[in-house]
PDB file of C-alpha atoms in Angstrom:
ATOM      1  CA  MET T   1      89.238  73.285 143.182  1.00  0.00           C
ATOM      2  CA  THR T   2      89.138  70.507 145.718  1.00  0.00           C
ATOM      3  CA  PRO T   3      91.249  67.386 145.242  1.00  0.00           C
ATOM      4  CA  ILE T   4      88.110  65.439 144.337  1.00  0.00           C
ATOM      5  CA  GLN T   5      87.137  67.986 141.659  1.00  0.00           C
ATOM      6  CA  LEU T   6      90.669  67.944 140.245  1.00  0.00           C
ATOM      7  CA  ALA T   7      90.595  64.152 140.035  1.00  0.00           C
ATOM      8  CA  ARG T   8      87.221  64.200 138.295  1.00  0.00           C
ATOM      9  CA  ALA T   9      88.467  66.791 135.755  1.00  0.00           C
ATOM     10  CA  ALA T  10      91.563  64.699 135.020  1.00  0.00           C
ATOM     11  CA  ALA T  11      89.389  61.625 134.528  1.00  0.00           C
ATOM     12  CA  VAL T  12      87.146  63.508 132.078  1.00  0.00           C
ATOM     13  CA  ARG T  13      90.175  64.691 130.075  1.00  0.00           C
ATOM     14  CA  LEU T  14      91.497  61.121 129.943  1.00  0.00           C
ATOM     15  CA  VAL T  15      88.184  59.800 128.617  1.00  0.00           C
ATOM     16  CA  ILE T  16      88.051  62.535 125.948  1.00  0.00           C
ATOM     17  CA  ARG T  17      91.616  61.772 124.820  1.00  0.00           C
ATOM     18  CA  PHE T  18      90.869  58.054 124.634  1.00  0.00           C
ATOM     19  CA  GLY T  19      87.762  58.727 122.553  1.00  0.00           C
ATOM     20  CA  LEU T  20      89.709  60.894 120.136  1.00  0.00           C
ATOM     21  CA  LEU T  21      92.398  58.232 119.736  1.00  0.00           C
ATOM     22  CA  VAL T  22      89.783  55.541 119.063  1.00  0.00           C
ATOM     23  CA  GLY T  23      88.080  57.787 116.500  1.00  0.00           C
ATOM     24  CA  LEU T  24      91.337  58.534 114.682  1.00  0.00           C
ATOM     25  CA  ALA T  25      92.240  54.853 114.633  1.00  0.00           C
ATOM     26  CA  ALA T  26      88.858  54.004 113.171  1.00  0.00           C
ATOM     27  CA  LEU T  27      89.225  56.660 110.455  1.00  0.00           C
ATOM     28  CA  SER T  28      92.728  55.422 109.646  1.00  0.00           C
ATOM     29  CA  GLY T  29      91.462  51.861 109.434  1.00  0.00           C
ATOM     30  CA  CYS T  30      88.636  52.890 107.079  1.00  0.00           C
ATOM     31  CA  ALA T  31      91.109  54.762 104.857  1.00  0.00           C
ATOM     32  CA  ALA T  32      93.425  51.754 104.765  1.00  0.00           C
ATOM     33  CA  ILE T  33      90.548  49.430 103.856  1.00  0.00           C
ATOM     34  CA  SER T  34      89.383  51.849 101.142  1.00  0.00           C
ATOM     35  CA  THR T  35      92.897  52.011  99.672  1.00  0.00           C
ATOM     36  CA  LEU T  36      93.227  48.229  99.783  1.00  0.00           C
ATOM     37  CA  ASN T  37      89.884  47.749  98.074  1.00  0.00           C
ATOM     38  CA  SER T  38      90.851  50.254  95.367  1.00  0.00           C
ATOM     39  CA  ALA T  39      94.212  48.578  94.798  1.00  0.00           C
ATOM     40  CA  SER T  40      92.624  45.135  94.574  1.00  0.00           C
ATOM     41  CA  GLN T  41      90.128  46.107  91.860  1.00  0.00           C
ATOM     42  CA  SER T  42      90.942  44.311  88.604  1.00  0.00           C
ATOM     43  CA  LEU T  43      91.643  46.410  85.508  1.00  0.00           C
ATOM     44  CA  ASP T  44      90.732  45.525  81.923  1.00  0.00           C
ATOM     45  CA  THR T  45      93.880  44.200  80.219  1.00  0.00           C
ATOM     46  CA  PHE T  46      94.732  44.993  76.593  1.00  0.00           C
ATOM     47  CA  ASP T  47      97.118  43.300  74.152  1.00  0.00           C
ATOM     48  CA  LEU T  48      98.067  45.159  70.963  1.00  0.00           C
ATOM     49  CA  SER T  49      98.374  43.391  67.602  1.00  0.00           C
ATOM     50  CA  ALA T  50     101.585  42.710  65.724  1.00  0.00           C
ATOM     51  CA  SER T  51     101.932  43.551  62.048  1.00  0.00           C
ATOM     52  CA  VAL T  52     100.665  40.760  59.783  1.00  0.00           C
ATOM     53  CA  VAL T  53     102.576  39.015  57.004  1.00  0.00           C
ATOM     54  CA  PRO T  54     102.532  41.300  53.941  1.00  0.00           C
ATOM     55  CA  PRO T  55     101.335  40.004  50.560  1.00  0.00           C
ATOM     56  CA  GLY T  56     103.914  38.767  48.098  1.00  0.00           C
ATOM     57  CA  ALA T  57     107.164  36.881  48.626  1.00  0.00           C
ATOM     58  CA  PRO T  58     109.751  38.880  50.627  1.00  0.00           C
ATOM     59  CA  THR T  59     113.458  38.778  49.946  1.00  0.00           C
ATOM     60  CA  ARG T  60     114.752  36.994  53.014  1.00  0.00           C
ATOM     61  CA  SER T  61     117.919  38.057  54.794  1.00  0.00           C
ATOM     62  CA  SER T  62     120.026  35.206  56.156  1.00  0.00           C
ATOM     63  CA  ARG T  63     120.885  37.319  59.197  1.00  0.00           C
ATOM     64  CA  VAL T  64     119.892  36.799  62.829  1.00  0.00           C
ATOM     65  CA  LEU T  65     118.400  39.776  64.661  1.00  0.00           C
ATOM     66  CA  LEU T  66     118.200  40.418  68.405  1.00  0.00           C
ATOM     67  CA  VAL T  67     115.597  42.972  69.484  1.00  0.00           C
ATOM     68  CA  ALA T  68     116.761  44.464  72.776  1.00  0.00           C
ATOM     69  CA  THR T  69     114.288  45.595  75.426  1.00  0.00           C
ATOM     70  CA  PRO T  70     113.442  49.228  74.620  1.00  0.00           C
ATOM     71  CA  THR T  71     114.539  52.019  76.910  1.00  0.00           C
ATOM     72  CA  ALA T  72     111.865  54.404  78.212  1.00  0.00           C
ATOM     73  CA  SER T  73     111.252  56.938  80.951  1.00  0.00           C
ATOM     74  CA  SER T  74     109.885  55.629  84.236  1.00  0.00           C
ATOM     75  CA  ALA T  75     106.519  57.247  83.466  1.00  0.00           C
ATOM     76  CA  ILE T  76     106.153  55.060  80.356  1.00  0.00           C
ATOM     77  CA  ALA T  77     107.917  51.928  81.643  1.00  0.00           C
ATOM     78  CA  THR T  78     104.771  50.565  83.292  1.00  0.00           C
ATOM     79  CA  ASP T  79     101.801  48.403  82.365  1.00  0.00           C
ATOM     80  CA  ARG T  80      99.442  51.326  83.071  1.00  0.00           C
ATOM     81  CA  MET T  81      97.938  53.294  80.180  1.00  0.00           C
ATOM     82  CA  VAL T  82      99.470  56.770  80.215  1.00  0.00           C
ATOM     83  CA  ILE T  83      97.311  59.838  79.610  1.00  0.00           C
ATOM     84  CA  LYS T  84      98.525  63.448  79.562  1.00  0.00           C
ATOM     85  CA  PRO T  85      95.814  66.000  80.434  1.00  0.00           C
ATOM     86  CA  ASN T  86      98.348  68.732  79.583  1.00  0.00           C
ATOM     87  CA  PRO T  87     101.955  68.810  78.304  1.00  0.00           C
ATOM     88  CA  LEU T  88     103.421  68.826  81.845  1.00  0.00           C
ATOM     89  CA  GLN T  89     101.258  66.269  83.657  1.00  0.00           C
ATOM     90  CA  ILE T  90     101.276  62.461  83.636  1.00  0.00           C
ATOM     91  CA  LYS T  91      98.288  60.390  84.751  1.00  0.00           C
ATOM     92  CA  TYR T  92      97.161  56.787  84.294  1.00  0.00           C
ATOM     93  CA  LEU T  93      93.774  55.577  83.128  1.00  0.00           C
ATOM     94  CA  PRO T  94      91.942  54.090  86.126  1.00  0.00           C
ATOM     95  CA  ASP T  95      90.231  51.269  84.223  1.00  0.00           C
ATOM     96  CA  GLY T  96      92.830  49.781  81.881  1.00  0.00           C
ATOM     97  CA  ARG T  97      96.328  48.300  81.677  1.00  0.00           C
ATOM     98  CA  TRP T  98      98.617  46.676  79.101  1.00  0.00           C
ATOM     99  CA  VAL T  99      99.358  42.969  79.162  1.00  0.00           C
ATOM    100  CA  ASP T 100     103.024  43.832  79.940  1.00  0.00           C
ATOM    101  CA  ALA T 101     104.979  46.942  80.815  1.00  0.00           C
ATOM    102  CA  ALA T 102     105.122  49.129  77.703  1.00  0.00           C
ATOM    103  CA  PRO T 103     108.821  48.481  76.832  1.00  0.00           C
ATOM    104  CA  MET T 104     108.387  44.683  76.974  1.00  0.00           C
ATOM    105  CA  HIS T 105     105.081  44.922  75.108  1.00  0.00           C
ATOM    106  CA  VAL T 106     106.664  46.963  72.300  1.00  0.00           C
ATOM    107  CA  GLN T 107     109.643  44.576  72.184  1.00  0.00           C
ATOM    108  CA  ALA T 108     107.298  41.603  71.719  1.00  0.00           C
ATOM    109  CA  LEU T 109     105.359  43.448  68.999  1.00  0.00           C
ATOM    110  CA  LEU T 110     108.559  44.268  67.108  1.00  0.00           C
ATOM    111  CA  ILE T 111     109.764  40.656  67.341  1.00  0.00           C
ATOM    112  CA  ARG T 112     106.448  39.250  66.105  1.00  0.00           C
ATOM    113  CA  SER T 113     106.081  41.850  63.336  1.00  0.00           C
ATOM    114  CA  ILE T 114     109.605  41.379  61.968  1.00  0.00           C
ATOM    115  CA  GLY T 115     109.209  37.612  62.273  1.00  0.00           C
ATOM    116  CA  ASN T 116     105.852  37.725  60.472  1.00  0.00           C
ATOM    117  CA  SER T 117     107.450  39.583  57.573  1.00  0.00           C
ATOM    118  CA  GLY T 118     109.436  36.516  56.548  1.00  0.00           C
ATOM    119  CA  GLY T 119     112.359  38.786  55.762  1.00  0.00           C
ATOM    120  CA  VAL T 120     114.902  37.490  58.304  1.00  0.00           C
ATOM    121  CA  ALA T 121     116.280  34.068  59.196  1.00  0.00           C
ATOM    122  CA  PHE T 122     115.581  34.489  62.928  1.00  0.00           C
ATOM    123  CA  VAL T 123     114.478  37.264  65.261  1.00  0.00           C
ATOM    124  CA  GLY T 124     114.281  37.019  69.047  1.00  0.00           C
ATOM    125  CA  GLY T 125     114.639  38.833  72.340  1.00  0.00           C
ATOM    126  CA  ASP T 126     117.388  39.229  74.910  1.00  0.00           C
ATOM    127  CA  THR T 127     117.093  35.859  76.615  1.00  0.00           C
ATOM    128  CA  ALA T 128     117.206  33.152  73.941  1.00  0.00           C
ATOM    129  CA  GLY T 129     118.238  32.295  70.404  1.00  0.00           C
ATOM    130  CA  PRO T 130     121.406  32.007  68.312  1.00  0.00           C
ATOM    131  CA  LEU T 131     124.176  34.590  68.345  1.00  0.00           C
ATOM    132  CA  PRO T 132     122.905  37.665  66.503  1.00  0.00           C
ATOM    133  CA  ASP T 133     124.362  39.347  63.461  1.00  0.00           C
ATOM    134  CA  TYR T 134     122.491  42.549  64.304  1.00  0.00           C
ATOM    135  CA  VAL T 135     120.951  44.126  67.393  1.00  0.00           C
ATOM    136  CA  LEU T 136     117.954  46.440  67.180  1.00  0.00           C
ATOM    137  CA  LEU T 137     118.000  49.132  69.882  1.00  0.00           C
ATOM    138  CA  THR T 138     114.783  51.007  70.609  1.00  0.00           C
ATOM    139  CA  ASP T 139     114.179  54.174  72.607  1.00  0.00           C
ATOM    140  CA  LEU T 140     110.459  54.449  73.346  1.00  0.00           C
ATOM    141  CA  GLN T 141     110.036  58.213  73.589  1.00  0.00           C
ATOM    142  CA  ALA T 142     106.240  58.567  73.617  1.00  0.00           C
ATOM    143  CA  PHE T 143     103.523  56.009  74.310  1.00  0.00           C
ATOM    144  CA  GLN T 144     100.551  57.953  75.587  1.00  0.00           C
ATOM    145  CA  ALA T 145      97.115  59.423  75.064  1.00  0.00           C
ATOM    146  CA  GLU T 146      97.032  63.210  74.999  1.00  0.00           C
ATOM    147  CA  VAL T 147      93.994  65.331  75.844  1.00  0.00           C
ATOM    148  CA  GLY T 148      93.665  68.170  73.360  1.00  0.00           C
ATOM    149  CA  PRO T 149      92.401  69.671  71.320  1.00  0.00           C
ATOM    150  CA  PRO T 150      93.261  67.643  69.447  1.00  0.00           C
ATOM    151  CA  SER T 151      92.909  64.548  71.627  1.00  0.00           C
ATOM    152  CA  GLU T 152      95.084  61.799  70.204  1.00  0.00           C
ATOM    153  CA  VAL T 153      97.260  58.805  70.895  1.00  0.00           C
ATOM    154  CA  MET T 154     100.948  59.395  70.191  1.00  0.00           C
ATOM    155  CA  VAL T 155     103.658  56.780  69.741  1.00  0.00           C
ATOM    156  CA  ARG T 156     107.234  57.756  68.964  1.00  0.00           C
ATOM    157  CA  MET T 157     110.311  55.545  69.031  1.00  0.00           C
ATOM    158  CA  SER T 158     113.853  55.786  67.786  1.00  0.00           C
ATOM    159  CA  LEU T 159     115.335  52.630  66.238  1.00  0.00           C
ATOM    160  CA  THR T 160     119.070  51.963  65.854  1.00  0.00           C
ATOM    161  CA  LEU T 161     120.422  48.907  64.048  1.00  0.00           C
ATOM    162  CA  VAL T 162     123.860  47.843  65.301  1.00  0.00           C
ATOM    163  CA  ARG T 163     126.146  45.178  63.798  1.00  0.00           C
ATOM    164  CA  ASP T 164     126.951  42.875  66.677  1.00  0.00           C
ATOM    165  CA  ILE T 165     130.489  41.818  65.747  1.00  0.00           C
ATOM    166  CA  ASP T 166     131.981  45.322  65.942  1.00  0.00           C
ATOM    167  CA  ARG T 167     129.093  47.345  67.484  1.00  0.00           C
ATOM    168  CA  ARG T 168     128.987  49.568  64.407  1.00  0.00           C
ATOM    169  CA  VAL T 169     125.797  51.572  63.880  1.00  0.00           C
ATOM    170  CA  ILE T 170     124.336  50.539  60.526  1.00  0.00           C
ATOM    171  CA  ALA T 171     121.267  52.770  60.459  1.00  0.00           C
ATOM    172  CA  SER T 172     119.112  54.870  62.738  1.00  0.00           C
ATOM    173  CA  ARG T 173     115.648  56.372  62.330  1.00  0.00           C
ATOM    174  CA  THR T 174     112.812  57.822  64.425  1.00  0.00           C
ATOM    175  CA  PHE T 175     109.236  56.740  63.784  1.00  0.00           C
ATOM    176  CA  GLU T 176     106.232  58.703  65.015  1.00  0.00           C
ATOM    177  CA  THR T 177     102.506  58.294  64.535  1.00  0.00           C
ATOM    178  CA  THR T 178      99.319  59.780  65.969  1.00  0.00           C
ATOM    179  CA  VAL T 179      95.678  58.654  65.881  1.00  0.00           C
ATOM    180  CA  ASN T 180      92.688  60.808  66.798  1.00  0.00           C
ATOM    181  CA  LEU T 181      90.998  59.940  70.070  1.00  0.00           C
ATOM    182  CA  GLY T 182      87.289  60.460  70.688  1.00  0.00           C
ATOM    183  CA  SER T 183      87.114  59.179  74.275  1.00  0.00           C
ATOM    184  CA  THR T 184      89.439  58.573  77.195  1.00  0.00           C
ATOM    185  CA  ASP T 185      87.700  55.349  78.220  1.00  0.00           C
ATOM    186  CA  ALA T 186      90.060  52.371  78.207  1.00  0.00           C
ATOM    187  CA  MET T 187      88.581  50.538  75.195  1.00  0.00           C
ATOM    188  CA  PRO T 188      88.671  53.495  72.749  1.00  0.00           C
ATOM    189  CA  VAL T 189      92.166  54.384  73.965  1.00  0.00           C
ATOM    190  CA  ALA T 190      93.381  50.804  73.400  1.00  0.00           C
ATOM    191  CA  ALA T 191      91.795  50.767  69.915  1.00  0.00           C
ATOM    192  CA  ALA T 192      93.556  54.038  69.042  1.00  0.00           C
ATOM    193  CA  PHE T 193      96.878  52.622  70.260  1.00  0.00           C
ATOM    194  CA  ASN T 194      96.307  49.514  68.138  1.00  0.00           C
ATOM    195  CA  ALA T 195      95.683  51.638  65.040  1.00  0.00           C
ATOM    196  CA  ALA T 196      98.753  53.762  65.745  1.00  0.00           C
ATOM    197  CA  MET T 197     100.985  50.739  66.267  1.00  0.00           C
ATOM    198  CA  ALA T 198      99.730  49.016  63.093  1.00  0.00           C
ATOM    199  CA  GLY T 199     101.212  51.677  60.837  1.00  0.00           C
ATOM    200  CA  LEU T 200     104.315  52.211  62.914  1.00  0.00           C
ATOM    201  CA  LEU T 201     105.162  48.487  63.150  1.00  0.00           C
ATOM    202  CA  ARG T 202     104.742  48.136  59.405  1.00  0.00           C
ATOM    203  CA  GLN T 203     107.183  51.005  58.754  1.00  0.00           C
ATOM    204  CA  ALA T 204     109.658  49.768  61.367  1.00  0.00           C
ATOM    205  CA  THR T 205     109.582  46.240  59.956  1.00  0.00           C
ATOM    206  CA  VAL T 206     110.232  47.320  56.365  1.00  0.00           C
ATOM    207  CA  TRP T 207     113.037  49.637  57.481  1.00  0.00           C
ATOM    208  CA  THR T 208     114.737  47.045  59.723  1.00  0.00           C
ATOM    209  CA  VAL T 209     114.630  44.199  57.194  1.00  0.00           C
ATOM    210  CA  SER T 210     115.892  46.496  54.436  1.00  0.00           C
ATOM    211  CA  ALA T 211     118.785  47.723  56.602  1.00  0.00           C
ATOM    212  CA  MET T 212     119.773  44.080  57.160  1.00  0.00           C
ATOM    213  CA  GLY T 213     119.877  43.404  53.417  1.00  0.00           C
ATOM    214  CA  GLY T 214     116.422  41.920  52.949  1.00  0.00           C
ATOM    215  CA  ARG T 215     113.227  43.313  51.501  1.00  0.00           C
ATOM    216  CA  VAL T 216     109.559  43.267  52.432  1.00  0.00           C
ATOM    217  CA  SER T 217     107.066  43.930  49.654  1.00  0.00           C
TER     218      SER T 217
END
């Protein structure tokens, strides 16, 4: 090839390379914009209900209770609603979230439920309140929707009541509950969680107050 032909061929290759680079940059930019738009989409937010005050007059304990922030695996310790399509896989519902990360949400529900029982002098969280007589430790072991059959919401947590003055374990118990699930849309899942937590919070409240020397009817 003549020098002129070689120069023209080099110029053509340069133009082709430039076009490819521009095309790749455009595709990358579109992908980034798509990801940003997806991340910025608002999710429906759900707040579960605490246990209500039971009928009858409870026997009140004069003790002060601190409810520590529950421990949980990193998969659960998020504000996203966990769904397991099979026993080995973790996913998150694309259209719903909790009002707080699950451990903090469960902590708040325990505090409100035990407080609503009227069976203790004071119950609070880690950051405020008088010096506690007892500390309630919680390990949140399951907080998820599971695709079956059967499809269900499962909540399981282990509670340990510790006397603060000498760190002695007073009592320990694991609570577990399941509720059937007819749909994996966010609203039915949240309703199933609410039903599951209603029974579990009731049991946990009665057990905790009783272990502290009080009684809930």
